[in-house]
Every structure is written in structure tokens, then in C-alpha cells.
Coordinates of C-alpha atoms in Angstrom, one line a residue:
M590 CA 71.2 66.9 90.3
G591 CA 72.2 64.4 87.7
L592 CA 70.1 61.3 87.2
L593 CA 66.7 61.4 88.8
N594 CA 64.6 58.3 89.6
F595 CA 60.8 58.6 89.5
G596 CA 60.1 54.9 89.5
T597 CA 59.5 53.8 86.0
L598 CA 60.8 57.1 84.7
K599 CA 64.4 58.1 84.9
I600 CA 65.6 61.5 83.9
D601 CA 69.3 62.5 83.3
L602 CA 69.5 66.2 83.4
E603 CA 73.1 66.4 82.5
Q604 CA 72.8 64.1 79.4
R605 CA 69.4 65.5 78.6
R606 CA 67.9 61.9 78.3
V607 CA 64.6 60.4 79.5
F608 CA 64.2 56.6 80.1
T609 CA 61.4 54.3 81.0
A610 CA 62.0 50.8 82.4
S611 CA 62.6 49.4 78.9
S612 CA 63.5 52.2 76.6
E613 CA 64.7 55.7 76.0
I614 CA 62.0 58.3 75.2
I615 CA 62.9 60.7 72.5
V616 CA 62.2 64.2 73.9
E617 CA 62.6 67.3 71.8
P618 CA 65.1 69.9 73.1
K619 CA 62.4 72.5 74.0
M620 CA 60.3 69.8 75.8
F621 CA 63.4 68.8 77.8
E622 CA 64.1 72.5 78.7
V623 CA 60.6 72.8 80.0
L624 CA 60.7 69.5 81.9
S625 CA 64.1 70.4 83.4
Y626 CA 62.9 73.8 84.5
L627 CA 59.7 72.3 86.1
I628 CA 61.8 69.7 87.9
K629 CA 64.2 72.2 89.3
N630 CA 61.3 74.4 90.5
S631 CA 59.0 71.6 91.6
A632 CA 58.3 73.2 94.9
R633 CA 56.0 75.6 93.2
Y634 CA 53.9 76.4 90.1
A635 CA 55.7 77.9 87.2
S636 CA 53.5 80.4 85.3
L637 CA 53.1 80.5 81.6
Q638 CA 55.0 83.8 81.6
E639 CA 57.8 82.3 83.6
L640 CA 58.1 79.4 81.2
H641 CA 58.2 81.9 78.3
T642 CA 61.1 83.7 79.9
E643 CA 63.0 80.8 81.1
A644 CA 62.6 78.1 78.4
W645 CA 62.4 80.4 75.4
A646 CA 64.9 82.9 76.6
G647 CA 63.9 86.2 74.9
R648 CA 62.1 84.6 72.0
V649 CA 58.5 85.7 71.6
V650 CA 56.1 82.8 71.8
T651 CA 52.4 82.5 72.4
D652 CA 50.8 80.8 75.4
T653 CA 49.5 78.3 73.0
A654 CA 53.1 77.3 72.0
V655 CA 53.8 76.7 75.7
R656 CA 50.7 74.7 76.2
R657 CA 51.5 72.6 73.2
V658 CA 55.0 71.8 74.5
I659 CA 53.5 70.8 77.9
S660 CA 50.8 68.6 76.2
K661 CA 53.4 66.8 74.0
L662 CA 55.6 66.3 77.0
R663 CA 52.7 64.8 79.0
V664 CA 52.1 62.4 76.1
Q665 CA 55.7 61.4 75.9
L666 CA 55.8 60.8 79.7
G667 CA 52.5 58.8 79.6
D668 CA 50.8 61.4 81.8
T669 CA 47.7 62.0 79.9
D670 CA 44.9 62.0 82.5
P671 CA 44.4 65.6 83.7
E672 CA 42.2 64.4 86.6
T673 CA 45.1 62.3 88.1
P674 CA 48.4 63.7 86.8
I675 CA 51.5 61.6 87.5
Y676 CA 54.3 64.1 86.7
I677 CA 52.9 67.5 85.6
K678 CA 50.0 69.1 87.4
S679 CA 48.3 72.3 86.0
Q680 CA 46.2 74.8 87.8
M681 CA 44.3 77.6 86.0
K682 CA 45.9 81.0 86.5
R683 CA 48.8 79.5 88.4
G684 CA 50.7 77.4 85.9
Y685 CA 52.4 74.0 85.9
Q686 CA 54.1 72.1 88.6
F687 CA 56.2 68.9 88.4
I688 CA 54.8 66.5 91.0
G689 CA 56.8 63.3 90.3
Q690 CA 58.0 61.8 93.6
P691 CA 61.7 61.1 93.4
L692 CA 63.0 57.7 94.6
P693 CA 66.5 57.1 95.9
E694 CA 69.3 58.1 93.4
A695 CA 69.6 55.8 90.4
S696 CA 73.2 54.7 90.0
T697 CA 74.5 56.0 86.7
T698 CA 73.6 56.6 83.1
A699 CA 75.7 53.6 82.2
D700 CA 72.9 51.4 83.5
F701 CA 70.9 52.7 80.6
A702 CA 73.6 52.5 77.9
E703 CA 72.0 49.4 76.4
I704 CA 68.5 50.9 76.2
K705 CA 67.7 51.9 72.7
P706 CA 65.6 55.0 71.9
E707 CA 61.9 54.5 71.6
I708 CA 60.7 55.7 68.2
P709 CA 57.0 56.4 68.2
V710 CA 55.3 54.5 65.3
T711 CA 52.6 56.7 64.0
K712 CA 49.6 55.6 62.0
A713 CA 51.0 57.3 58.9
L714 CA 54.2 55.2 59.3
Q715 CA 52.1 52.0 59.7
S716 CA 50.0 53.0 56.7
F717 CA 53.2 53.7 54.6
K718 CA 54.6 50.2 55.6
F719 CA 51.3 48.5 54.5
W720 CA 51.0 50.4 51.2
G721 CA 54.7 50.0 50.5
L722 CA 54.4 46.2 51.0
A723 CA 51.3 46.1 48.8
L724 CA 53.2 48.0 46.1
V725 CA 56.1 45.5 46.2
I726 CA 53.7 42.5 46.0
A727 CA 51.8 44.1 43.1
L728 CA 55.0 44.9 41.2
M729 CA 56.2 41.3 41.8
M730 CA 52.9 39.9 40.5
G731 CA 53.2 42.2 37.5
F732 CA 56.7 41.0 36.7
A733 CA 55.6 37.3 37.1
V734 CA 52.6 37.8 34.7
S735 CA 54.8 39.7 32.2
F736 CA 57.4 36.9 32.3
Y737 CA 54.7 34.3 31.9
W738 CA 53.2 36.0 28.9
S739 CA 56.7 36.6 27.3
V740 CA 57.5 32.8 27.8
Q741 CA 54.2 31.9 26.3
S742 CA 54.6 34.2 23.3
N743 CA 58.1 32.8 22.7
T744 CA 56.8 29.2 23.0
S745 CA 54.0 29.8 20.5
A746 CA 56.3 31.6 18.1
I747 CA 58.7 28.6 18.1
T748 CA 55.9 26.0 17.5
T749 CA 54.4 27.9 14.6

């Protein structure tokens, strides 16, 4: 079980990498452990307790922490509609099951060597870029006005 092909989603269990058709998805290590476990046990539901034991290996975590990892994983995979899940199905009191349908083996990870990681651009980052640019423009205008007034002051001092 190396490189798994689920259509637009490719998962390399050995390299611990996840790809879409055009980019690599950055998946946190714990999210990848949960995804890997669900894939390897896709014939059945994995309970919250089972995920605690297998993915967190002896560390005490809450059910909320497990649910949060599943939720983040769904967002990263683009599987956000609970009514029609694409990859991860949940059932109350039973747990979670990976339901992605594998296609014939993808060739190798080398096919994805040129794909660059997809770095999510958050609203905070977009806001930072905007305000950073606004600050640079304001500073440049301040320097221009300061330069203009210093030239004007020097010119008037020379003429008087």
C-alpha cells in the first residue's frame, strides 16, 4: 500500500503526502495518522476510542480533540458536506469510516515531484498583505512630502 489513487486525490502512505490534481495539500502529522488509519481500516467504522488508542498511542486526549482533527482533515480534503461525504463518513455511536473509492494504482510519487505544496491563504494573511502594502505606500508618501518640504525650505533660504 504505497500510492493510493482516489481520482483527484492521491495519497502516498509511505511518504506521508497528499496531492490533488494540481497541488500538494499540507496535512499535519496527526491528521495524516488518522487518515492513514481510516484508509487501512476502511472496511469498517473506527470508533472514537479506537482512534484515541491508535493515533494518539497512549496519550490522553478528549473526544473533542479527535473530532477537531477529523473536521480539519475533511476541510483539507474538500469533504465538507456531511450529507454527502466524499472520503470520510461518520455515524453517531459508531465512529468514522473512509469511503473514498480507489482507482487503479497511480504510478509513482515521482509523477508529483513538480507539484508544489498548497499553502492555505487565510483572511488574516490577506489582511496583513493589504495593511503591509498600505503602510509601505503611506511611508513612501511621507518621505516624498518630507523631501518636498526640505527642498522648498532650502530653496527659500537660498533666495532670501
